[in-house]
MMTF fields as JSON, N, C-alpha, C and O atoms, coordinates in Angstrom:
{
  "mmtfVersion": "1.0.0",
  "mmtfProducer": "UNKNOWN",
  "numBonds": 335,
  "numAtoms": 336,
  "numGroups": 84,
  "numChains": 1,
  "numModels": 1,
  "chainsPerModel": [1],
  "groupsPerChain": [84],
  "chainIdList": ["A"],
  "bondAtomList": [4, 2, 8, 6, 12, 10, 16, 14, 20, 18, 24, 22, 28, 26, 32, 30, 36, 34, 40, 38, 44, 42, 48, 46, 52, 50, 56, 54, 60, 58, 64, 62, 68, 66, 72, 70, 76, 74, 80, 78, 84, 82, 88, 86, 92, 90, 96, 94, 100, 98, 104, 102, 108, 106, 112, 110, 116, 114, 120, 118, 124, 122, 128, 126, 132, 130, 136, 134, 140, 138, 144, 142, 148, 146, 152, 150, 156, 154, 160, 158, 164, 162, 168, 166, 172, 170, 176, 174, 180, 178, 184, 182, 188, 186, 192, 190, 196, 194, 200, 198, 204, 202, 208, 206, 212, 210, 216, 214, 220, 218, 224, 222, 228, 226, 232, 230, 236, 234, 240, 238, 244, 242, 248, 246, 252, 250, 256, 254, 260, 258, 264, 262, 268, 266, 272, 270, 276, 274, 280, 278, 284, 282, 288, 286, 292, 290, 296, 294, 300, 298, 304, 302, 308, 306, 312, 310, 316, 314, 320, 318, 324, 322, 328, 326, 332, 330],
  "bondOrderList": [1, 1, 1, 1, 1, 1, 1, 1, 1, 1, 1, 1, 1, 1, 1, 1, 1, 1, 1, 1, 1, 1, 1, 1, 1, 1, 1, 1, 1, 1, 1, 1, 1, 1, 1, 1, 1, 1, 1, 1, 1, 1, 1, 1, 1, 1, 1, 1, 1, 1, 1, 1, 1, 1, 1, 1, 1, 1, 1, 1, 1, 1, 1, 1, 1, 1, 1, 1, 1, 1, 1, 1, 1, 1, 1, 1, 1, 1, 1, 1, 1, 1, 1],
  "groupList": [{"groupName": "MET", "atomNameList": ["N", "CA", "C", "O"], "elementList": ["N", "C", "C", "O"], "formalChargeList": [0, 0, 0, 0], "bondAtomList": [1, 0, 2, 1, 3, 2], "bondOrderList": [1, 1, 2], "singleLetterCode": "M", "chemCompType": "L-PEPTIDE LINKING"}, {"groupName": "GLU", "atomNameList": ["N", "CA", "C", "O"], "elementList": ["N", "C", "C", "O"], "formalChargeList": [0, 0, 0, 0], "bondAtomList": [1, 0, 2, 1, 3, 2], "bondOrderList": [1, 1, 2], "singleLetterCode": "E", "chemCompType": "L-PEPTIDE LINKING"}, {"groupName": "ALA", "atomNameList": ["N", "CA", "C", "O"], "elementList": ["N", "C", "C", "O"], "formalChargeList": [0, 0, 0, 0], "bondAtomList": [1, 0, 2, 1, 3, 2], "bondOrderList": [1, 1, 2], "singleLetterCode": "A", "chemCompType": "L-PEPTIDE LINKING"}, {"groupName": "HIS", "atomNameList": ["N", "CA", "C", "O"], "elementList": ["N", "C", "C", "O"], "formalChargeList": [0, 0, 0, 0], "bondAtomList": [1, 0, 2, 1, 3, 2], "bondOrderList": [1, 1, 2], "singleLetterCode": "H", "chemCompType": "L-PEPTIDE LINKING"}, {"groupName": "GLY", "atomNameList": ["N", "CA", "C", "O"], "elementList": ["N", "C", "C", "O"], "formalChargeList": [0, 0, 0, 0], "bondAtomList": [1, 0, 2, 1, 3, 2], "bondOrderList": [1, 1, 2], "singleLetterCode": "G", "chemCompType": "PEPTIDE LINKING"}, {"groupName": "LEU", "atomNameList": ["N", "CA", "C", "O"], "elementList": ["N", "C", "C", "O"], "formalChargeList": [0, 0, 0, 0], "bondAtomList": [1, 0, 2, 1, 3, 2], "bondOrderList": [1, 1, 2], "singleLetterCode": "L", "chemCompType": "L-PEPTIDE LINKING"}, {"groupName": "ASP", "atomNameList": ["N", "CA", "C", "O"], "elementList": ["N", "C", "C", "O"], "formalChargeList": [0, 0, 0, 0], "bondAtomList": [1, 0, 2, 1, 3, 2], "bondOrderList": [1, 1, 2], "singleLetterCode": "D", "chemCompType": "L-PEPTIDE LINKING"}, {"groupName": "SER", "atomNameList": ["N", "CA", "C", "O"], "elementList": ["N", "C", "C", "O"], "formalChargeList": [0, 0, 0, 0], "bondAtomList": [1, 0, 2, 1, 3, 2], "bondOrderList": [1, 1, 2], "singleLetterCode": "S", "chemCompType": "L-PEPTIDE LINKING"}, {"groupName": "GLN", "atomNameList": ["N", "CA", "C", "O"], "elementList": ["N", "C", "C", "O"], "formalChargeList": [0, 0, 0, 0], "bondAtomList": [1, 0, 2, 1, 3, 2], "bondOrderList": [1, 1, 2], "singleLetterCode": "Q", "chemCompType": "L-PEPTIDE LINKING"}, {"groupName": "ILE", "atomNameList": ["N", "CA", "C", "O"], "elementList": ["N", "C", "C", "O"], "formalChargeList": [0, 0, 0, 0], "bondAtomList": [1, 0, 2, 1, 3, 2], "bondOrderList": [1, 1, 2], "singleLetterCode": "I", "chemCompType": "L-PEPTIDE LINKING"}, {"groupName": "ARG", "atomNameList": ["N", "CA", "C", "O"], "elementList": ["N", "C", "C", "O"], "formalChargeList": [0, 0, 0, 0], "bondAtomList": [1, 0, 2, 1, 3, 2], "bondOrderList": [1, 1, 2], "singleLetterCode": "R", "chemCompType": "L-PEPTIDE LINKING"}, {"groupName": "TYR", "atomNameList": ["N", "CA", "C", "O"], "elementList": ["N", "C", "C", "O"], "formalChargeList": [0, 0, 0, 0], "bondAtomList": [1, 0, 2, 1, 3, 2], "bondOrderList": [1, 1, 2], "singleLetterCode": "Y", "chemCompType": "L-PEPTIDE LINKING"}, {"groupName": "THR", "atomNameList": ["N", "CA", "C", "O"], "elementList": ["N", "C", "C", "O"], "formalChargeList": [0, 0, 0, 0], "bondAtomList": [1, 0, 2, 1, 3, 2], "bondOrderList": [1, 1, 2], "singleLetterCode": "T", "chemCompType": "L-PEPTIDE LINKING"}, {"groupName": "VAL", "atomNameList": ["N", "CA", "C", "O"], "elementList": ["N", "C", "C", "O"], "formalChargeList": [0, 0, 0, 0], "bondAtomList": [1, 0, 2, 1, 3, 2], "bondOrderList": [1, 1, 2], "singleLetterCode": "V", "chemCompType": "L-PEPTIDE LINKING"}, {"groupName": "ASN", "atomNameList": ["N", "CA", "C", "O"], "elementList": ["N", "C", "C", "O"], "formalChargeList": [0, 0, 0, 0], "bondAtomList": [1, 0, 2, 1, 3, 2], "bondOrderList": [1, 1, 2], "singleLetterCode": "N", "chemCompType": "L-PEPTIDE LINKING"}, {"groupName": "TRP", "atomNameList": ["N", "CA", "C", "O"], "elementList": ["N", "C", "C", "O"], "formalChargeList": [0, 0, 0, 0], "bondAtomList": [1, 0, 2, 1, 3, 2], "bondOrderList": [1, 1, 2], "singleLetterCode": "W", "chemCompType": "L-PEPTIDE LINKING"}, {"groupName": "PHE", "atomNameList": ["N", "CA", "C", "O"], "elementList": ["N", "C", "C", "O"], "formalChargeList": [0, 0, 0, 0], "bondAtomList": [1, 0, 2, 1, 3, 2], "bondOrderList": [1, 1, 2], "singleLetterCode": "F", "chemCompType": "L-PEPTIDE LINKING"}, {"groupName": "PRO", "atomNameList": ["N", "CA", "C", "O"], "elementList": ["N", "C", "C", "O"], "formalChargeList": [0, 0, 0, 0], "bondAtomList": [1, 0, 2, 1, 3, 2], "bondOrderList": [1, 1, 2], "singleLetterCode": "P", "chemCompType": "L-PEPTIDE LINKING"}, {"groupName": "CYS", "atomNameList": ["N", "CA", "C", "O"], "elementList": ["N", "C", "C", "O"], "formalChargeList": [0, 0, 0, 0], "bondAtomList": [1, 0, 2, 1, 3, 2], "bondOrderList": [1, 1, 2], "singleLetterCode": "C", "chemCompType": "L-PEPTIDE LINKING"}, {"groupName": "LYS", "atomNameList": ["N", "CA", "C", "O"], "elementList": ["N", "C", "C", "O"], "formalChargeList": [0, 0, 0, 0], "bondAtomList": [1, 0, 2, 1, 3, 2], "bondOrderList": [1, 1, 2], "singleLetterCode": "K", "chemCompType": "L-PEPTIDE LINKING"}],
  "groupTypeList": [0, 1, 2, 3, 4, 4, 3, 2, 4, 4, 5, 6, 7, 8, 9, 5, 10, 0, 5, 5, 6, 4, 11, 12, 6, 12, 12, 13, 2, 5, 10, 5, 4, 13, 4, 10, 10, 12, 13, 8, 10, 10, 9, 10, 8, 0, 0, 6, 12, 2, 4, 13, 14, 12, 10, 9, 8, 5, 4, 15, 3, 2, 10, 1, 3, 16, 17, 5, 5, 6, 17, 18, 10, 17, 2, 17, 12, 17, 4, 10, 19, 13, 8, 4],
  "groupIdList": [1, 2, 3, 4, 5, 6, 7, 8, 9, 10, 11, 12, 13, 14, 15, 16, 17, 18, 19, 20, 21, 22, 23, 24, 25, 26, 27, 28, 29, 30, 31, 32, 33, 34, 35, 36, 37, 38, 39, 40, 41, 42, 43, 44, 45, 46, 47, 48, 49, 50, 51, 52, 53, 54, 55, 56, 57, 58, 59, 60, 61, 62, 63, 64, 65, 66, 67, 68, 69, 70, 71, 72, 73, 74, 75, 76, 77, 78, 79, 80, 81, 82, 83, 84],
  "secStructList": [7, 7, 6, 6, 6, 1, 1, 7, 7, 2, 2, 2, 2, 2, 2, 2, 2, 2, 2, 2, 6, 6, 7, 7, 2, 2, 2, 2, 2, 2, 2, 2, 6, 1, 7, 2, 2, 2, 2, 2, 2, 2, 2, 2, 2, 2, 2, 2, 2, 2, 6, 7, 1, 1, 2, 2, 2, 2, 2, 2, 2, 2, 2, 2, 2, 7, 4, 4, 4, 7, 6, 6, 1, 7, 7, 7, 7, 6, 6, 1, 7, 7, 7, 7],
  "xCoordList": [17.7, 18.377, 18.276, 18.201, 18.275, 18.24, 19.435, 20.508, 19.259, 20.342, 21.51, 22.664, 21.226, 22.277, 22.49, 21.567, 23.71, 24.01, 23.958, 24.474, 23.336, 23.363, 22.606, 22.915, 21.63, 20.885, 19.385, 18.92, 18.656, 17.208, 16.652, 16.997, 15.805, 15.211, 14.062, 13.942, 13.226, 12.145, 11.18, 10.795, 10.798, 9.81, 10.286, 9.501, 11.556, 12.069, 11.941, 11.59, 12.221, 12.112, 10.664, 10.41, 9.728, 8.316, 7.88, 7.182, 8.293, 7.946, 8.528, 7.829, 9.795, 10.454, 9.815, 9.604, 9.506, 8.861, 7.524, 7.214, 6.74, 5.435, 5.584, 4.779, 6.608, 6.885, 7.232, 6.746, 8.079, 8.457, 7.259, 7.22, 6.287, 5.071, 4.066, 3.035, 4.36, 3.521, 2.484, 1.629, 2.535, 1.564, 1.866, 3.023, 0.825, 0.989, 1.423, 1.304, 1.922, 2.321, 1.145, 1.306, -0.022, -1.213, -1.562, -1.86, -1.529, -1.831, -0.79, -1.133, 0.481, 1.554, 1.297, 1.367, 1.001, 0.757, -0.415, -0.321, -1.508, -2.688, -2.398, -2.786, -1.719, -1.434, -0.445, -0.508, 0.481, 1.48, 1.088, 1.773, -0.013, -0.487, 0.375, 0.534, 0.937, 1.728, 1.171, 0.33, 1.635, 1.171, 1.818, 2.921, 1.11, 1.635, 2.93, 3.854, 3.004, 4.23, 5.387, 6.534, 5.1, 6.141, 6.7, 7.913, 5.807, 6.242, 7.101, 8.174, 6.652, 7.403, 8.767, 9.772, 8.785, 10.046, 11.025, 12.21, 10.527, 11.395, 11.931, 13.091, 11.097, 11.553, 12.649, 13.664, 12.455, 13.47, 14.772, 15.851, 14.685, 15.88, 16.586, 17.815, 15.804, 16.407, 17.087, 18.168, 16.454, 17.051, 18.358, 19.343, 18.364, 19.581, 20.689, 21.845, 20.333, 21.307, 21.886, 23.082, 21.037, 21.47, 22.197, 22.861, 22.071, 22.711, 22.029, 22.687, 20.688, 19.923, 18.956, 18.684, 18.44, 17.575, 16.112, 15.256, 15.81, 14.425, 14.029, 14.88, 12.73, 12.219, 12.588, 12.812, 12.651, 13.052, 14.487, 14.797, 15.354, 16.735, 16.804, 17.625, 15.95, 15.917, 15.535, 16.136, 14.533, 14.134, 15.266, 15.494, 15.972, 17.103, 18.207, 18.784, 18.491, 19.508, 19.125, 19.963, 17.865, 17.397, 17.543, 17.973, 17.189, 17.283, 18.729, 19.0, 19.651, 21.066, 21.708, 22.531, 21.34, 22.012, 21.27, 21.868, 19.969, 19.153, 18.249, 17.038, 18.823, 18.035, 16.848, 15.912, 16.853, 15.71, 14.472, 13.361, 14.653, 13.512, 12.932, 11.862, 13.631, 13.193, 11.875, 11.838, 10.779, 9.487, 9.464, 8.577, 10.408, 10.457, 11.154, 11.052, 11.852, 12.582, 11.735, 11.242, 11.556, 10.744, 11.403, 12.629, 10.575, 11.085, 11.694, 11.185, 12.785, 13.419, 12.504, 11.81, 12.521, 11.765, 12.697, 13.824, 12.256, 13.112, 13.653, 12.902, 14.949, 15.559, 15.988, 16.573, 15.708, 16.095, 17.043, 16.891, 18.02, 18.928, 18.233, 17.494, 18.487, 17.956, 19.07, 20.14, 18.827, 19.813, 19.596, 18.456, 20.65, 20.385, 21.562, 21.468],
  "yCoordList": [-51.651, -52.197, -53.71, -54.345, -54.256, -55.705, -56.289, -55.686, -57.446, -58.08, -58.395, -58.371, -58.688, -58.99, -57.774, -57.315, -57.253, -56.121, -54.788, -53.799, -54.728, -53.519, -52.335, -51.199, -52.54, -51.402, -51.639, -52.773, -50.547, -50.65, -51.031, -50.415, -52.029, -52.434, -53.392, -53.98, -53.548, -54.522, -54.313, -53.189, -55.431, -55.412, -54.581, -53.828, -54.704, -53.93, -52.43, -51.673, -52.008, -50.597, -50.119, -49.036, -50.922, -50.551, -50.472, -49.539, -51.453, -51.461, -50.233, -49.543, -49.961, -48.835, -47.511, -46.642, -47.352, -46.125, -45.919, -44.812, -46.988, -46.871, -46.606, -45.882, -47.188, -46.928, -45.461, -44.822, -44.927, -43.519, -42.602, -41.478, -43.085, -42.314, -42.421, -41.748, -43.27, -43.351, -44.454, -44.476, -45.371, -46.466, -47.492, -47.695, -48.129, -49.196, -50.48, -50.608, -51.418, -52.715, -53.388, -53.973, -53.295, -53.928, -53.302, -54.02, -51.982, -51.3, -51.628, -51.871, -51.635, -51.988, -53.384, -53.605, -54.32, -55.704, -55.798, -56.469, -55.132, -55.177, -54.583, -55.153, -53.444, -52.771, -53.538, -53.476, -54.271, -55.009, -56.466, -57.191, -56.886, -58.25, -59.304, -60.411, -58.95, -59.903, -59.927, -59.101, -60.866, -60.957, -59.901, -59.428, -59.544, -58.569, -59.064, -58.279, -60.354, -60.929, -60.839, -60.651, -60.97, -60.818, -59.399, -59.198, -58.424, -57.024, -56.838, -56.24, -57.336, -57.181, -57.873, -57.343, -59.054, -59.79, -59.032, -58.937, -58.486, -57.728, -56.463, -56.101, -55.793, -54.6, -54.99, -54.301, -56.084, -56.556, -56.873, -56.544, -57.511, -57.828, -56.549, -56.474, -55.538, -54.265, -53.594, -53.023, -53.663, -53.081, -53.779, -53.127, -55.104, -55.866, -55.529, -55.35, -55.442, -55.116, -53.725, -53.508, -52.789, -51.404, -51.233, -50.221, -52.22, -52.134, -51.161, -50.48, -51.096, -50.186, -50.98, -52.151, -50.322, -51.004, -50.597, -51.3, -49.475, -49.002, -48.63, -48.446, -48.524, -48.118, -46.668, -46.31, -45.842, -44.451, -44.41, -43.671, -45.196, -45.267, -45.789, -45.324, -46.752, -47.281, -46.183, -46.062, -45.383, -44.269, -43.275, -42.797, -42.965, -42.039, -42.634, -41.942, -43.902, -44.589, -44.546, -44.268, -44.82, -44.8, -43.405, -43.254, -42.391, -41.009, -40.643, -39.97, -41.08, -40.763, -41.548, -41.005, -42.812, -43.695, -43.906, -44.304, -43.641, -43.853, -42.643, -42.739, -41.501, -40.255, -40.317, -39.531, -41.211, -41.303, -41.845, -41.713, -42.458, -42.944, -41.859, -42.042, -40.724, -39.637, -39.06, -38.527, -39.156, -38.665, -37.151, -36.641, -36.421, -34.967, -34.56, -33.409, -35.482, -35.201, -35.652, -36.78, -34.818, -35.238, -36.387, -36.48, -37.249, -38.36, -37.806, -36.832, -38.413, -37.9, -38.098, -39.108, -37.131, -37.208, -37.772, -37.296, -38.784, -39.358, -38.264, -37.417, -38.303, -37.362, -36.048, -35.202, -35.864, -34.625, -34.947, -35.959, -34.071, -34.224, -33.752, -32.767, -34.477, -34.084, -33.403, -33.98, -32.186, -31.447, -31.773, -31.926, -31.879, -32.166, -32.332, -32.583],
  "zCoordList": [73.245, 74.37, 74.366, 75.418, 73.217, 73.091, 73.825, 73.847, 74.419, 75.155, 74.233, 74.663, 72.983, 72.029, 71.15, 70.478, 71.154, 70.289, 70.994, 70.473, 72.191, 72.985, 72.412, 72.773, 71.536, 71.012, 71.157, 71.27, 71.15, 71.245, 69.891, 68.882, 69.855, 68.6, 68.831, 69.906, 67.838, 67.891, 69.039, 69.361, 69.65, 70.722, 71.905, 72.482, 72.275, 73.41, 73.155, 74.06, 71.944, 71.587, 71.722, 72.249, 71.25, 71.354, 72.808, 73.205, 73.599, 75.015, 75.702, 76.446, 75.457, 76.095, 75.693, 76.538, 74.41, 73.932, 74.651, 75.09, 74.766, 75.417, 76.915, 77.501, 77.531, 78.937, 79.137, 80.07, 78.253, 78.323, 78.082, 78.583, 77.317, 77.059, 78.208, 78.189, 79.219, 80.406, 80.423, 81.308, 79.469, 79.444, 80.535, 80.904, 81.042, 82.03, 81.328, 80.11, 82.111, 81.558, 80.842, 79.771, 81.448, 80.866, 79.521, 78.566, 79.432, 78.176, 77.116, 75.959, 77.506, 76.56, 76.01, 74.801, 76.898, 76.487, 75.515, 74.487, 75.836, 74.968, 73.593, 72.573, 73.568, 72.294, 71.433, 70.205, 72.079, 71.313, 71.076, 70.354, 71.686, 71.478, 72.15, 71.635, 73.315, 74.093, 75.509, 75.862, 76.316, 77.697, 78.586, 78.315, 79.651, 80.607, 81.236, 81.448, 81.535, 82.103, 81.106, 81.511, 79.816, 78.807, 78.848, 78.792, 78.946, 79.032, 80.273, 80.195, 81.409, 82.65, 82.571, 83.045, 81.971, 81.828, 80.94, 81.259, 79.816, 78.899, 79.564, 79.364, 80.352, 81.074, 82.059, 82.161, 82.779, 83.73, 82.998, 83.491, 81.823, 81.045, 80.589, 80.614, 80.169, 79.762, 80.953, 80.812, 82.123, 83.319, 83.672, 84.018, 83.585, 83.873, 82.875, 83.261, 81.591, 80.552, 80.762, 80.572, 81.152, 81.376, 82.711, 82.935, 83.592, 84.894, 85.834, 86.62, 85.751, 86.601, 87.475, 87.214, 88.523, 89.484, 89.428, 89.965, 88.789, 88.758, 87.329, 86.458, 87.113, 85.804, 85.499, 84.343, 86.531, 86.323, 85.813, 84.879, 86.42, 85.955, 84.528, 83.737, 84.19, 82.826, 81.843, 80.775, 82.205, 81.345, 81.152, 80.041, 82.224, 82.135, 81.259, 80.42, 81.458, 80.655, 79.172, 78.314, 78.886, 77.489, 76.899, 75.756, 77.67, 77.191, 76.879, 75.885, 77.72, 77.544, 76.398, 75.662, 76.245, 75.297, 73.985, 72.986, 73.987, 72.792, 72.584, 72.78, 72.188, 72.116, 71.16, 71.31, 70.199, 69.284, 69.988, 69.474, 71.167, 71.942, 72.839, 73.42, 72.96, 73.831, 73.314, 72.205, 74.1, 73.622, 73.432, 72.748, 74.014, 73.858, 72.566, 72.142, 71.945, 70.723, 69.528, 69.527, 68.529, 67.382, 66.636, 66.561, 66.094, 65.291, 64.019, 63.465, 63.542, 62.317, 61.105, 60.987, 60.23, 58.982, 57.922, 57.786, 57.159, 56.126, 55.19, 54.705, 54.953, 54.03, 54.657, 53.98, 55.94, 56.619, 57.768, 58.452, 57.968, 59.094, 60.363, 60.358, 61.454, 62.752, 63.511, 63.706, 63.94, 64.714, 66.178, 66.615, 66.926, 68.301, 69.092, 70.294]
}
């Protein structure tokens, strides 16, 4: 859900994945080696880009538009097709 290009990638993808997994902003920041305010700012930017008002809406938007980020869906194995 990068602001440029409209897709999840890089730091935003990692933040979003950890948010979907239930981690707090502080834990996300510590694990990714960035500041908590950076995490909060990136989440706000993703929410603005997605046109949503809450983190729950952001999670739903991510699930609908970026199914590979869905924690309930197994990650694709290299060389194998993912059915879904």
